[in-house]
């Protein structure tokens, strides 16, 4: 039982780390490192079920990987940078994607209050985001990084058989998902699927949505 639980939490931690990296790391142009790195990282997703949103996401990402393996990586990376700017920073168009900041989804008229609530949650958990990132605390990449840190704490507590610590961290994870991430990120994923111009980001839109639905089931256990 313990080994199975460790496997599950490590899998969740790995996914959250990958998603945090996807949204937090800049895409330099010119350059090809980002496209190359994520093309190689996609092999780690082969374990995912080939059906539903996961199946469609994997299909799109495999298409991207095929093109990346035999294409102009520098041009591919340029297209990824343009697409991510549109998906993460927004445009002036009326039907544009709402950028992935929690406050813009949950309380656009009271952004400061929403930001304060999420910062207080981080403080309650005793976790700090790396000083190397200069994003708002309600940015999706920061929230993914926060969940990855909670999963790390859960794994350590489980491995050292600290039952009370384990249960405390688990409760924090579920509380954060229910009060914050799950309340808005699924909506954002739907917008990414509709508006992404690259198979890379549309594929991740499907994968993230599928993963978050699994996390929703996790919260209900």
GROMACS .gro file of C-alpha atoms in nm:
model
  221
    1UNK     CA    1   0.000   0.000   0.000
    2UNK     CA    2   0.275   0.246   0.095
    3UNK     CA    3   0.470   0.181  -0.224
    4UNK     CA    4   0.158   0.232  -0.431
    5UNK     CA    5   0.084   0.562  -0.258
    6UNK     CA    6   0.444   0.676  -0.312
    7UNK     CA    7   0.414   0.593  -0.681
    8UNK     CA    8   0.094   0.795  -0.712
    9UNK     CA    9   0.225   1.104  -0.534
   10UNK     CA   10   0.553   1.094  -0.728
   11UNK     CA   11   0.358   1.074  -1.053
   12UNK     CA   12   0.145   1.374  -0.953
   13UNK     CA   13   0.453   1.568  -0.845
   14UNK     CA   14   0.624   1.501  -1.179
   15UNK     CA   15   0.323   1.622  -1.376
   16UNK     CA   16   0.292   1.939  -1.169
   17UNK     CA   17   0.663   2.010  -1.210
   18UNK     CA   18   0.637   1.964  -1.587
   19UNK     CA   19   0.337   2.198  -1.606
   20UNK     CA   20   0.508   2.458  -1.387
   21UNK     CA   21   0.810   2.448  -1.617
   22UNK     CA   22   0.584   2.478  -1.921
   23UNK     CA   23   0.431   2.802  -1.796
   24UNK     CA   24   0.718   2.957  -1.601
   25UNK     CA   25   1.023   2.909  -1.819
   26UNK     CA   26   1.069   3.173  -2.091
   27UNK     CA   27   1.081   3.070  -2.456
   28UNK     CA   28   1.394   3.239  -2.594
   29UNK     CA   29   1.396   3.351  -2.956
   30UNK     CA   30   1.600   3.295  -3.154
   31UNK     CA   31   1.682   2.954  -3.015
   32UNK     CA   32   1.577   2.590  -3.019
   33UNK     CA   33   1.645   2.464  -2.665
   34UNK     CA   34   1.284   2.494  -2.543
   35UNK     CA   35   1.138   2.305  -2.839
   36UNK     CA   36   1.407   2.038  -2.812
   37UNK     CA   37   1.367   1.996  -2.437
   38UNK     CA   38   0.991   1.954  -2.444
   39UNK     CA   39   1.007   1.728  -2.747
   40UNK     CA   40   1.230   1.495  -2.543
   41UNK     CA   41   1.018   1.534  -2.227
   42UNK     CA   42   0.706   1.411  -2.405
   43UNK     CA   43   0.837   1.055  -2.383
   44UNK     CA   44   0.757   1.064  -2.011
   45UNK     CA   45   0.386   1.102  -2.094
   46UNK     CA   46   0.366   0.770  -2.278
   47UNK     CA   47   0.220   0.605  -1.966
   48UNK     CA   48  -0.099   0.812  -1.993
   49UNK     CA   49  -0.419   0.640  -2.112
   50UNK     CA   50  -0.469   0.674  -2.486
   51UNK     CA   51  -0.833   0.779  -2.467
   52UNK     CA   52  -1.052   1.083  -2.405
   53UNK     CA   53  -0.873   1.413  -2.347
   54UNK     CA   54  -0.551   1.229  -2.271
   55UNK     CA   55  -0.571   1.046  -2.603
   56UNK     CA   56  -0.634   1.363  -2.804
   57UNK     CA   57  -0.361   1.549  -2.618
   58UNK     CA   58  -0.109   1.272  -2.681
   59UNK     CA   59  -0.204   1.259  -3.049
   60UNK     CA   60  -0.140   1.631  -3.092
   61UNK     CA   61   0.183   1.624  -2.893
   62UNK     CA   62   0.310   1.323  -3.086
   63UNK     CA   63   0.244   1.517  -3.407
   64UNK     CA   64   0.445   1.804  -3.263
   65UNK     CA   65   0.728   1.569  -3.165
   66UNK     CA   66   0.740   1.418  -3.514
   67UNK     CA   67   0.765   1.762  -3.674
   68UNK     CA   68   1.021   1.877  -3.416
   69UNK     CA   69   1.241   1.574  -3.479
   70UNK     CA   70   1.274   1.650  -3.849
   71UNK     CA   71   1.196   2.020  -3.873
   72UNK     CA   72   1.347   2.361  -3.817
   73UNK     CA   73   1.354   2.377  -3.436
   74UNK     CA   74   1.438   2.745  -3.429
   75UNK     CA   75   1.132   2.834  -3.636
   76UNK     CA   76   0.919   2.590  -3.435
   77UNK     CA   77   1.032   2.757  -3.113
   78UNK     CA   78   0.948   3.099  -3.256
   79UNK     CA   79   0.593   2.982  -3.329
   80UNK     CA   80   0.563   2.839  -2.977
   81UNK     CA   81   0.672   3.171  -2.828
   82UNK     CA   82   0.410   3.361  -3.028
   83UNK     CA   83   0.138   3.112  -2.933
   84UNK     CA   84   0.224   3.115  -2.563
   85UNK     CA   85   0.223   3.495  -2.555
   86UNK     CA   86  -0.130   3.490  -2.693
   87UNK     CA   87  -0.245   3.214  -2.456
   88UNK     CA   88  -0.075   3.343  -2.140
   89UNK     CA   89  -0.065   3.720  -2.180
   90UNK     CA   90  -0.378   3.782  -2.385
   91UNK     CA   91  -0.455   4.017  -2.672
   92UNK     CA   92  -0.685   4.311  -2.727
   93UNK     CA   93  -0.935   4.102  -2.924
   94UNK     CA   94  -1.278   4.059  -2.766
   95UNK     CA   95  -1.278   3.680  -2.811
   96UNK     CA   96  -0.920   3.639  -2.690
   97UNK     CA   97  -0.814   3.394  -2.421
   98UNK     CA   98  -0.841   3.527  -2.066
   99UNK     CA   99  -0.480   3.507  -1.938
  100UNK     CA  100  -0.425   3.232  -1.675
  101UNK     CA  101  -0.442   3.441  -1.358
  102UNK     CA  102  -0.686   3.318  -1.096
  103UNK     CA  103  -0.818   3.663  -1.006
  104UNK     CA  104  -0.916   3.734  -1.368
  105UNK     CA  105  -1.143   3.429  -1.360
  106UNK     CA  106  -1.282   3.433  -1.008
  107UNK     CA  107  -1.305   3.801  -0.914
  108UNK     CA  108  -1.189   4.037  -1.189
  109UNK     CA  109  -1.346   4.331  -1.008
  110UNK     CA  110  -1.163   4.247  -0.684
  111UNK     CA  111  -0.824   4.127  -0.805
  112UNK     CA  112  -0.636   4.253  -0.500
  113UNK     CA  113  -0.862   4.060  -0.261
  114UNK     CA  114  -0.818   3.740  -0.463
  115UNK     CA  115  -0.441   3.785  -0.478
  116UNK     CA  116  -0.430   3.840  -0.103
  117UNK     CA  117  -0.629   3.523  -0.042
  118UNK     CA  118  -0.391   3.309  -0.245
  119UNK     CA  119  -0.079   3.464  -0.089
  120UNK     CA  120  -0.223   3.394   0.256
  121UNK     CA  121  -0.278   3.032   0.154
  122UNK     CA  122   0.085   3.001   0.045
  123UNK     CA  123   0.195   3.147   0.377
  124UNK     CA  124  -0.031   2.910   0.570
  125UNK     CA  125   0.135   2.619   0.393
  126UNK     CA  126   0.479   2.754   0.482
  127UNK     CA  127   0.593   2.749   0.122
  128UNK     CA  128   0.764   3.012  -0.088
  129UNK     CA  129   0.794   3.039  -0.463
  130UNK     CA  130   1.146   3.064  -0.605
  131UNK     CA  131   1.273   3.420  -0.612
  132UNK     CA  132   1.382   3.358  -0.971
  133UNK     CA  133   1.024   3.391  -1.093
  134UNK     CA  134   0.861   3.729  -1.126
  135UNK     CA  135   0.501   3.628  -1.184
  136UNK     CA  136   0.189   3.723  -0.995
  137UNK     CA  137   0.110   3.474  -0.723
  138UNK     CA  138  -0.217   3.374  -0.894
  139UNK     CA  139  -0.048   3.281  -1.224
  140UNK     CA  140  -0.116   2.923  -1.330
  141UNK     CA  141   0.254   2.835  -1.341
  142UNK     CA  142   0.298   2.946  -0.980
  143UNK     CA  143  -0.006   2.745  -0.871
  144UNK     CA  144   0.131   2.436  -1.048
  145UNK     CA  145   0.470   2.489  -0.878
  146UNK     CA  146   0.295   2.523  -0.543
  147UNK     CA  147   0.113   2.193  -0.593
  148UNK     CA  148   0.441   2.027  -0.689
  149UNK     CA  149   0.591   2.147  -0.360
  150UNK     CA  150   0.295   2.014  -0.164
  151UNK     CA  151   0.334   1.678  -0.338
  152UNK     CA  152   0.701   1.677  -0.238
  153UNK     CA  153   0.603   1.738   0.125
  154UNK     CA  154   0.341   1.464   0.102
  155UNK     CA  155   0.596   1.218  -0.036
  156UNK     CA  156   0.849   1.298   0.238
  157UNK     CA  157   0.588   1.259   0.512
  158UNK     CA  158   0.467   0.932   0.363
  159UNK     CA  159   0.818   0.796   0.319
  160UNK     CA  160   0.911   0.879   0.680
  161UNK     CA  161   0.575   0.750   0.807
  162UNK     CA  162   0.474   1.080   0.969
  163UNK     CA  163   0.102   1.015   0.965
  164UNK     CA  164  -0.014   1.349   1.106
  165UNK     CA  165   0.213   1.544   0.871
  166UNK     CA  166   0.096   1.336   0.577
  167UNK     CA  167  -0.271   1.395   0.657
  168UNK     CA  168  -0.208   1.766   0.709
  169UNK     CA  169  -0.037   1.808   0.371
  170UNK     CA  170  -0.304   1.601   0.199
  171UNK     CA  171  -0.572   1.827   0.346
  172UNK     CA  172  -0.384   2.135   0.221
  173UNK     CA  173  -0.363   1.992  -0.130
  174UNK     CA  174  -0.735   1.923  -0.145
  175UNK     CA  175  -0.821   2.261   0.006
  176UNK     CA  176  -0.604   2.444  -0.247
  177UNK     CA  177  -0.745   2.250  -0.540
  178UNK     CA  178  -1.104   2.304  -0.430
  179UNK     CA  179  -1.071   2.670  -0.332
  180UNK     CA  180  -0.834   2.781  -0.605
  181UNK     CA  181  -0.693   2.580  -0.897
  182UNK     CA  182  -0.996   2.367  -0.987
  183UNK     CA  183  -1.231   2.664  -0.967
  184UNK     CA  184  -1.085   2.827  -1.277
  185UNK     CA  185  -0.809   2.631  -1.454
  186UNK     CA  186  -1.049   2.393  -1.630
  187UNK     CA  187  -1.214   2.695  -1.793
  188UNK     CA  188  -0.873   2.817  -1.907
  189UNK     CA  189  -0.789   2.477  -2.057
  190UNK     CA  190  -1.106   2.492  -2.264
  191UNK     CA  191  -0.999   2.829  -2.403
  192UNK     CA  192  -0.651   2.697  -2.486
  193UNK     CA  193  -0.801   2.406  -2.678
  194UNK     CA  194  -1.012   2.645  -2.886
  195UNK     CA  195  -0.759   2.923  -2.946
  196UNK     CA  196  -0.413   2.756  -2.956
  197UNK     CA  197  -0.249   2.779  -3.298
  198UNK     CA  198   0.015   2.511  -3.232
  199UNK     CA  199  -0.047   2.142  -3.175
  200UNK     CA  200   0.194   2.167  -2.883
  201UNK     CA  201  -0.019   2.402  -2.673
  202UNK     CA  202  -0.352   2.260  -2.789
  203UNK     CA  203  -0.224   1.915  -2.692
  204UNK     CA  204  -0.122   2.039  -2.348
  205UNK     CA  205  -0.464   2.201  -2.313
  206UNK     CA  206  -0.623   1.857  -2.344
  207UNK     CA  207  -0.367   1.691  -2.116
  208UNK     CA  208  -0.397   1.951  -1.842
  209UNK     CA  209  -0.775   1.931  -1.850
  210UNK     CA  210  -0.765   1.551  -1.821
  211UNK     CA  211  -0.515   1.569  -1.535
  212UNK     CA  212  -0.720   1.827  -1.346
  213UNK     CA  213  -1.030   1.612  -1.375
  214UNK     CA  214  -0.826   1.332  -1.215
  215UNK     CA  215  -0.726   1.575  -0.941
  216UNK     CA  216  -1.093   1.657  -0.891
  217UNK     CA  217  -1.161   1.287  -0.834
  218UNK     CA  218  -0.864   1.280  -0.595
  219UNK     CA  219  -1.026   1.557  -0.391
  220UNK     CA  220  -1.348   1.358  -0.364
  221UNK     CA  221  -1.177   1.054  -0.213
   0.00000   0.00000   0.00000
